[in-house]
C-alpha angles and dihedrals in degrees: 000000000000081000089062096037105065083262141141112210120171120195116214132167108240126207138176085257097054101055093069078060096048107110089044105053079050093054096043133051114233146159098263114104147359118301103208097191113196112262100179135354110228122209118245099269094045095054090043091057092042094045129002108057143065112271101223099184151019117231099194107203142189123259085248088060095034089053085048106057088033092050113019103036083237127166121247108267114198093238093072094058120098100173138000116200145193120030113287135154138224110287089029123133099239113177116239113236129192131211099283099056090260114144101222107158141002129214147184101256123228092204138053112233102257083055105042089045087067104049096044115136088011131124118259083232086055090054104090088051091046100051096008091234125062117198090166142013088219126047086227125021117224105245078062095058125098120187118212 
């Protein structure tokens, strides 16, 4: 999380014996421990949907999808989805899953479950037909996307 937040955070073992040396191991750089330099620094919203919430549900999607959203910046279409999982509803933080079972992003879902089950693999054109209503073409729009 401190990579994503504009934070250093540096990870030590601490002992009885090294906090005499505290001030020290601060002061001076030094082998012992694990140095997390920022990468990004992700907007509130952003943060909030990658880290503190509950995740509700697991979209699994196709490499074509998964390239998509990693490369392009891209929303999440309907037709790259093979498989949504767990009960949310509409407005919920669900993580983003590829085909491998690897977690690599979380977003904010434009679709409850009963309703993103059925239109699974189909075409955003194909939504309102589908549903019979259409709030959005993605089931979850890219500024409400956050990768991991």
């Amino acid at each position: 999380m401190a990579n994503h937040s504009s934070i250093l955070a540096w990870e030590i073992s601490w002992t009885e014996e090294s906090s005499a040396n505290a001030t020290v191991m601060f002061a001076v750089p030094s082998d012992t421990g694990t140095i997390f330099l920022p990468t990004e620094n992700l907007a509130g919203k952003k943060r909030w949907i990658a880290y503190a919430t509950n995740v509700l549900g697991q979209i699994i999607v196709n490499e074509g999808a998964k390239k998509a959203l990693v490369e392009k910046d891209s929303s999440l279409l309907p037709i790259g989805v093979v498989e949504v999982r767990n009960d949310f509803r509409r407005g919920d933080v669900v993580s983003i899953i590829d085909a491998q079972g690897v977690e690599f992003a979380r977003g904010v879902v434009n679709y409850n479950f009963s309703d993103a089950q059925k239109i699974v693999g189909v075409h955003s054109d194909e939504i309102l037909k589908t549903l019979g209503y259409k709030n959005y073409d993605a089931l979850i729009t890219r500024d409400n996307i956050v990768l991991l």
